[in-house]
Amino acid sequence: MKDVTELAINKKNLLIRTLSGLILGPAVVFSFFSLPTSIGLVTSIILITALEYFEMTLKNFKYEFKVFLSIMMALTSAVYGFSLRAYYSGLVIFDPITIYLISIILVSGFSLIYLKNTNKYKIVIESYTFGLILISLFLSYFYHIILNYGATTGILVLTTVWIYDAGAYFVGLNIGKHKLSPNYSPKKSIEGLIGGIVLTYLYIIFYEYIRSQFNLNIINQFQAIFFAILVGIVDTIGDLTESSFKRTFNLKDSGETLPGHGGMYDRIDGLLYLTPSFYFLMKIFGI
């Protein structure tokens, strides 16, 4: 009886996830075709994710203060994105990464005045700095990818996570026997990991074939193996990291932003790690 009920719940969740993906997916993909809309999309995602993150890490702080920190984190990414374009164009000479240092300084100064409590201040700065790097800076590597390799490469990075998650989910659901991490993510299996990587590899090959028709392909079949493995590894790391967060703070989901998916953080946990990793692997291959 329990298995039947669980199966029914899984089917319902799958339907909700599919419908929400069909609605939101195209809008997200088309946002990547210009840098301003990409910045708008990334900034919006960071804002929502940051608020979920602070709801976990700064649970006993005022909601308005957590909103302020989330806005600062999102604005930092937006300013970084436009500054990066100016930097690549030769219009500015300072390294845009300094914007993140300025963000930490501004939040530190404001928090010191607002909180008037050394212990709370330390907690806030540690939480903000870690979140700024993990959420805002890591996700902002989409700007580097789009500026260096074009919008279609940005879309490739985004969609490989979707493909991997789908492959890992279906393979794990049907033939998954060996648990990948029983303590932190009991539903993930080694079979799901392998299935997700294989499907991701096939997807990259197909995607690059389509791009080759427009002379836009940049990843060959050999390199695609490493990119597919990278997706599987960092997506799993991202999921396990977030699972440890939720377990620490006794939460099932990071939020309820996306129907069938939980919170925004639940949806992009792997993407946070993949975006900079994908960019640096491109550099390693000399692409």
CSV table of C-alpha atoms in Angstrom, one decimal:
chain,number,residue,atom,x,y,z
A,1,MET,CA,0.0,0.0,0.0
A,2,LYS,CA,2.9,2.3,0.9
A,3,ASP,CA,4.6,1.6,-2.5
A,4,VAL,CA,1.3,2.4,-4.4
A,5,THR,CA,0.9,5.7,-2.5
A,6,GLU,CA,4.5,6.7,-3.0
A,7,LEU,CA,4.2,5.9,-6.8
A,8,ALA,CA,1.0,8.0,-7.0
A,9,ILE,CA,2.8,10.9,-5.3
A,10,ASN,CA,5.8,10.6,-7.6
A,11,LYS,CA,3.6,10.7,-10.7
A,12,LYS,CA,1.8,13.7,-9.4
A,13,ASN,CA,5.1,15.5,-8.6
A,14,LEU,CA,6.4,14.6,-12.0
A,15,LEU,CA,3.3,16.0,-13.7
A,16,ILE,CA,3.6,19.3,-11.8
A,17,ARG,CA,7.3,19.5,-12.5
A,18,THR,CA,6.8,18.9,-16.2
A,19,LEU,CA,4.1,21.5,-16.5
A,20,SER,CA,6.0,24.2,-14.6
A,21,GLY,CA,9.1,23.3,-16.7
A,22,LEU,CA,7.2,23.7,-20.0
A,23,ILE,CA,5.9,27.1,-18.9
A,24,LEU,CA,9.1,28.6,-17.4
A,25,GLY,CA,11.7,26.8,-19.5
A,26,PRO,CA,11.1,28.7,-22.8
A,27,ALA,CA,11.0,32.1,-21.1
A,28,VAL,CA,14.3,31.4,-19.3
A,29,VAL,CA,16.0,30.2,-22.5
A,30,PHE,CA,15.0,33.2,-24.6
A,31,SER,CA,16.3,35.5,-21.9
A,32,PHE,CA,19.8,34.4,-22.7
A,33,PHE,CA,19.8,36.0,-26.2
A,34,SER,CA,21.0,39.4,-24.9
A,35,LEU,CA,23.2,40.4,-22.1
A,36,PRO,CA,20.7,42.9,-20.5
A,37,THR,CA,17.9,40.2,-20.4
A,38,SER,CA,20.4,37.7,-19.1
A,39,ILE,CA,21.4,40.0,-16.3
A,40,GLY,CA,17.8,40.6,-15.5
A,41,LEU,CA,17.1,36.8,-15.4
A,42,VAL,CA,20.2,36.0,-13.3
A,43,THR,CA,19.6,38.9,-11.0
A,44,SER,CA,16.0,37.8,-10.4
A,45,ILE,CA,17.1,34.2,-9.7
A,46,ILE,CA,19.8,35.4,-7.3
A,47,LEU,CA,17.3,37.6,-5.4
A,48,ILE,CA,14.9,34.7,-4.9
A,49,THR,CA,17.6,32.2,-4.1
A,50,ALA,CA,19.4,34.6,-1.7
A,51,LEU,CA,16.2,35.2,0.3
A,52,GLU,CA,15.6,31.4,0.6
A,53,TYR,CA,19.3,31.1,1.7
A,54,PHE,CA,19.0,33.8,4.4
A,55,GLU,CA,15.7,32.3,5.6
A,56,MET,CA,17.8,29.2,6.4
A,57,THR,CA,21.0,30.8,7.7
A,58,LEU,CA,19.6,33.9,9.4
A,59,LYS,CA,16.4,32.4,10.7
A,60,ASN,CA,16.1,34.5,13.8
A,61,PHE,CA,16.8,37.9,12.1
A,62,LYS,CA,14.1,40.3,10.9
A,63,TYR,CA,12.6,39.5,7.5
A,64,GLU,CA,13.2,43.0,6.2
A,65,PHE,CA,16.9,42.7,7.0
A,66,LYS,CA,17.1,39.5,5.0
A,67,VAL,CA,15.3,41.1,2.1
A,68,PHE,CA,17.9,43.9,2.2
A,69,LEU,CA,20.8,41.4,2.1
A,70,SER,CA,19.1,39.6,-0.8
A,71,ILE,CA,18.7,42.8,-2.8
A,72,MET,CA,22.3,43.7,-2.2
A,73,MET,CA,23.4,40.3,-3.4
A,74,ALA,CA,21.3,40.6,-6.5
A,75,LEU,CA,22.4,44.2,-7.2
A,76,THR,CA,26.0,43.2,-6.9
A,77,SER,CA,25.5,40.7,-9.7
A,78,ALA,CA,23.8,43.2,-11.9
A,79,VAL,CA,26.5,45.8,-11.5
A,80,TYR,CA,29.1,43.1,-12.0
A,81,GLY,CA,27.5,42.0,-15.3
A,82,PHE,CA,27.3,45.5,-16.8
A,83,SER,CA,30.8,46.3,-15.6
A,84,LEU,CA,32.1,43.1,-17.1
A,85,ARG,CA,30.8,44.1,-20.5
A,86,ALA,CA,32.4,47.5,-20.2
A,87,TYR,CA,35.6,45.8,-19.1
A,88,TYR,CA,35.7,43.4,-22.1
A,89,SER,CA,35.0,46.4,-24.3
A,90,GLY,CA,37.9,48.3,-22.9
A,91,LEU,CA,35.7,51.1,-21.4
A,92,VAL,CA,36.8,50.5,-17.8
A,93,ILE,CA,40.3,49.5,-16.5
A,94,PHE,CA,39.4,48.2,-13.0
A,95,ASP,CA,38.7,44.5,-12.5
A,96,PRO,CA,34.9,44.1,-12.0
A,97,ILE,CA,35.5,41.5,-9.3
A,98,THR,CA,36.3,44.5,-7.0
A,99,ILE,CA,32.5,45.1,-7.0
A,100,TYR,CA,32.1,42.1,-4.8
A,101,LEU,CA,34.6,43.4,-2.3
A,102,ILE,CA,32.7,46.7,-2.3
A,103,SER,CA,29.5,44.9,-1.7
A,104,ILE,CA,31.0,43.1,1.4
A,105,ILE,CA,32.3,46.4,2.7
A,106,LEU,CA,28.9,48.2,2.3
A,107,VAL,CA,27.0,45.4,3.9
A,108,SER,CA,29.6,45.1,6.7
A,109,GLY,CA,29.3,48.8,7.5
A,110,PHE,CA,25.5,48.9,7.4
A,111,SER,CA,25.2,45.7,9.5
A,112,LEU,CA,27.5,47.1,12.1
A,113,ILE,CA,25.4,50.2,12.5
A,114,TYR,CA,22.0,48.3,12.3
A,115,LEU,CA,22.7,45.3,14.5
A,116,LYS,CA,24.8,46.9,17.3
A,117,ASN,CA,25.7,43.3,18.4
A,118,THR,CA,29.1,41.8,17.8
A,119,ASN,CA,27.9,38.2,17.7
A,120,LYS,CA,25.0,38.9,15.3
A,121,TYR,CA,27.3,41.0,13.2
A,122,LYS,CA,29.8,38.1,12.8
A,123,ILE,CA,27.0,35.7,11.8
A,124,VAL,CA,25.6,38.1,9.2
A,125,ILE,CA,29.0,38.8,7.6
A,126,GLU,CA,29.9,35.1,7.4
A,127,SER,CA,26.5,34.2,6.0
A,128,TYR,CA,26.6,37.1,3.5
A,129,THR,CA,30.1,36.5,2.3
A,130,PHE,CA,29.6,32.8,1.8
A,131,GLY,CA,26.2,33.4,0.0
A,132,LEU,CA,27.7,36.2,-2.1
A,133,ILE,CA,30.3,33.8,-3.5
A,134,LEU,CA,28.2,30.7,-3.8
A,135,ILE,CA,25.0,32.3,-5.2
A,136,SER,CA,25.8,35.7,-6.7
A,137,LEU,CA,29.4,35.3,-8.0
A,138,PHE,CA,29.1,31.6,-9.1
A,139,LEU,CA,25.9,32.3,-11.0
A,140,SER,CA,27.3,35.5,-12.5
A,141,TYR,CA,29.8,33.4,-14.5
A,142,PHE,CA,27.0,33.1,-17.0
A,143,TYR,CA,28.0,36.7,-18.0
A,144,HIS,CA,31.5,35.4,-18.8
A,145,ILE,CA,30.2,32.5,-20.8
A,146,ILE,CA,27.8,34.7,-22.8
A,147,LEU,CA,30.4,37.4,-23.5
A,148,ASN,CA,33.1,35.0,-24.4
A,149,TYR,CA,31.2,32.2,-26.1
A,150,GLY,CA,27.8,33.5,-27.0
A,151,ALA,CA,24.2,33.1,-25.9
A,152,THR,CA,23.9,29.5,-27.3
A,153,THR,CA,26.7,28.3,-25.0
A,154,GLY,CA,25.0,29.9,-22.1
A,155,ILE,CA,21.8,28.0,-23.0
A,156,LEU,CA,23.9,24.8,-23.3
A,157,VAL,CA,25.2,25.2,-19.8
A,158,LEU,CA,21.7,25.8,-18.4
A,159,THR,CA,20.0,23.0,-20.3
A,160,THR,CA,22.7,20.3,-19.5
A,161,VAL,CA,21.6,20.6,-15.9
A,162,TRP,CA,18.0,20.0,-16.9
A,163,ILE,CA,19.0,17.0,-19.0
A,164,TYR,CA,21.2,15.5,-16.4
A,165,ASP,CA,18.6,15.9,-13.7
A,166,ALA,CA,15.9,14.3,-15.9
A,167,GLY,CA,18.2,11.4,-16.9
A,168,ALA,CA,19.4,10.8,-13.3
A,169,TYR,CA,15.8,11.0,-12.0
A,170,PHE,CA,14.3,8.5,-14.5
A,171,VAL,CA,17.1,6.0,-14.5
A,172,GLY,CA,17.3,6.2,-10.7
A,173,LEU,CA,13.6,5.8,-10.4
A,174,ASN,CA,13.4,2.7,-12.6
A,175,ILE,CA,16.7,0.8,-12.0
A,176,GLY,CA,18.4,2.6,-9.1
A,177,LYS,CA,19.6,0.1,-6.6
A,178,HIS,CA,22.8,1.5,-5.1
A,179,LYS,CA,22.4,4.6,-3.0
A,180,LEU,CA,24.8,7.5,-3.8
A,181,SER,CA,24.6,9.2,-0.4
A,182,PRO,CA,22.0,7.6,2.0
A,183,ASN,CA,22.6,10.2,4.7
A,184,TYR,CA,22.2,13.4,2.7
A,185,SER,CA,20.2,12.5,-0.4
A,186,PRO,CA,18.7,9.0,-0.1
A,187,LYS,CA,16.8,9.1,-3.4
A,188,LYS,CA,20.0,9.5,-5.5
A,189,SER,CA,21.6,6.4,-6.9
A,190,ILE,CA,24.8,5.5,-8.6
A,191,GLU,CA,22.8,4.2,-11.5
A,192,GLY,CA,21.0,7.5,-11.8
A,193,LEU,CA,24.4,9.3,-11.8
A,194,ILE,CA,25.7,7.2,-14.6
A,195,GLY,CA,22.4,7.4,-16.6
A,196,GLY,CA,22.4,11.2,-16.2
A,197,ILE,CA,26.0,11.5,-17.4
A,198,VAL,CA,25.3,9.3,-20.5
A,199,LEU,CA,22.2,11.2,-21.4
A,200,THR,CA,24.0,14.5,-20.9
A,201,TYR,CA,26.8,13.4,-23.2
A,202,LEU,CA,24.3,12.4,-25.9
A,203,TYR,CA,22.6,15.7,-25.5
A,204,ILE,CA,25.8,17.8,-25.9
A,205,ILE,CA,26.7,15.8,-29.0
A,206,PHE,CA,23.2,16.5,-30.4
A,207,TYR,CA,23.3,20.2,-29.4
A,208,GLU,CA,26.7,20.7,-31.0
A,209,TYR,CA,25.5,19.0,-34.2
A,210,ILE,CA,22.7,21.5,-34.4
A,211,ARG,CA,25.1,24.4,-33.7
A,212,SER,CA,27.4,23.1,-36.4
A,213,GLN,CA,24.7,23.8,-39.0
A,214,PHE,CA,25.2,27.5,-38.1
A,215,ASN,CA,29.0,27.2,-37.6
A,216,LEU,CA,28.5,27.8,-33.9
A,217,ASN,CA,29.7,24.5,-32.5
A,218,ILE,CA,32.8,24.7,-30.2
A,219,ILE,CA,32.9,21.4,-28.3
A,220,ASN,CA,34.0,18.2,-30.0
A,221,GLN,CA,32.9,14.7,-29.2
A,222,PHE,CA,36.0,14.0,-27.1
A,223,GLN,CA,35.6,17.2,-25.0
A,224,ALA,CA,31.9,16.4,-24.6
A,225,ILE,CA,32.8,13.4,-22.5
A,226,PHE,CA,34.6,15.6,-19.9
A,227,PHE,CA,31.8,18.2,-19.9
A,228,ALA,CA,29.2,15.5,-19.3
A,229,ILE,CA,31.2,14.0,-16.4
A,230,LEU,CA,31.7,17.5,-15.1
A,231,VAL,CA,27.9,18.1,-15.1
A,232,GLY,CA,27.3,14.8,-13.2
A,233,ILE,CA,30.0,15.5,-10.6
A,234,VAL,CA,29.2,19.2,-9.8
A,235,ASP,CA,25.5,18.8,-10.0
A,236,THR,CA,25.7,16.0,-7.4
A,237,ILE,CA,28.1,18.1,-5.2
A,238,GLY,CA,25.6,21.0,-5.4
A,239,ASP,CA,22.7,18.8,-4.5
A,240,LEU,CA,24.5,17.2,-1.6
A,241,THR,CA,25.7,20.6,-0.3
A,242,GLU,CA,22.2,22.0,-0.3
A,243,SER,CA,20.8,18.8,1.2
A,244,SER,CA,23.3,19.2,4.1
A,245,PHE,CA,22.1,22.8,4.5
A,246,LYS,CA,18.4,21.7,4.7
A,247,ARG,CA,19.3,18.8,7.0
A,248,THR,CA,21.2,21.2,9.3
A,249,PHE,CA,18.2,23.6,9.4
A,250,ASN,CA,15.6,20.8,9.5
A,251,LEU,CA,13.9,21.7,6.2
A,252,LYS,CA,12.5,19.6,3.4
A,253,ASP,CA,12.7,22.2,0.7
A,254,SER,CA,14.4,25.6,0.5
A,255,GLY,CA,11.1,27.2,-0.3
A,256,GLU,CA,7.9,26.9,-2.4
A,257,THR,CA,8.8,29.2,-5.3
A,258,LEU,CA,8.5,26.6,-8.1
A,259,PRO,CA,5.6,24.2,-8.2
A,260,GLY,CA,6.8,20.6,-8.1
A,261,HIS,CA,10.4,21.7,-7.6
A,262,GLY,CA,10.4,23.3,-4.1
A,263,GLY,CA,12.4,26.5,-3.8
A,264,MET,CA,14.6,28.2,-6.3
A,265,TYR,CA,17.7,27.0,-4.5
A,266,ASP,CA,16.4,23.5,-4.8
A,267,ARG,CA,16.3,24.0,-8.6
A,268,ILE,CA,19.7,25.6,-9.2
A,269,ASP,CA,21.8,24.0,-6.5
A,270,GLY,CA,23.9,22.1,-9.2
A,271,LEU,CA,23.9,25.1,-11.6
A,272,LEU,CA,25.6,27.2,-9.0
A,273,TYR,CA,28.7,25.0,-9.2
A,274,LEU,CA,28.4,24.1,-12.8
A,275,THR,CA,28.5,27.6,-14.2
A,276,PRO,CA,32.0,28.6,-13.1
A,277,SER,CA,33.3,25.0,-13.6
A,278,PHE,CA,32.0,24.9,-17.2
A,279,TYR,CA,33.7,28.2,-17.9
A,280,PHE,CA,37.1,27.2,-16.5
A,281,LEU,CA,36.9,23.8,-18.3
A,282,MET,CA,36.4,25.7,-21.5
A,283,LYS,CA,39.5,27.7,-20.7
A,284,ILE,CA,41.5,24.6,-19.9
A,285,PHE,CA,40.6,23.1,-23.3
A,286,GLY,CA,41.6,26.4,-24.9
A,287,ILE,CA,38.1,26.9,-26.4
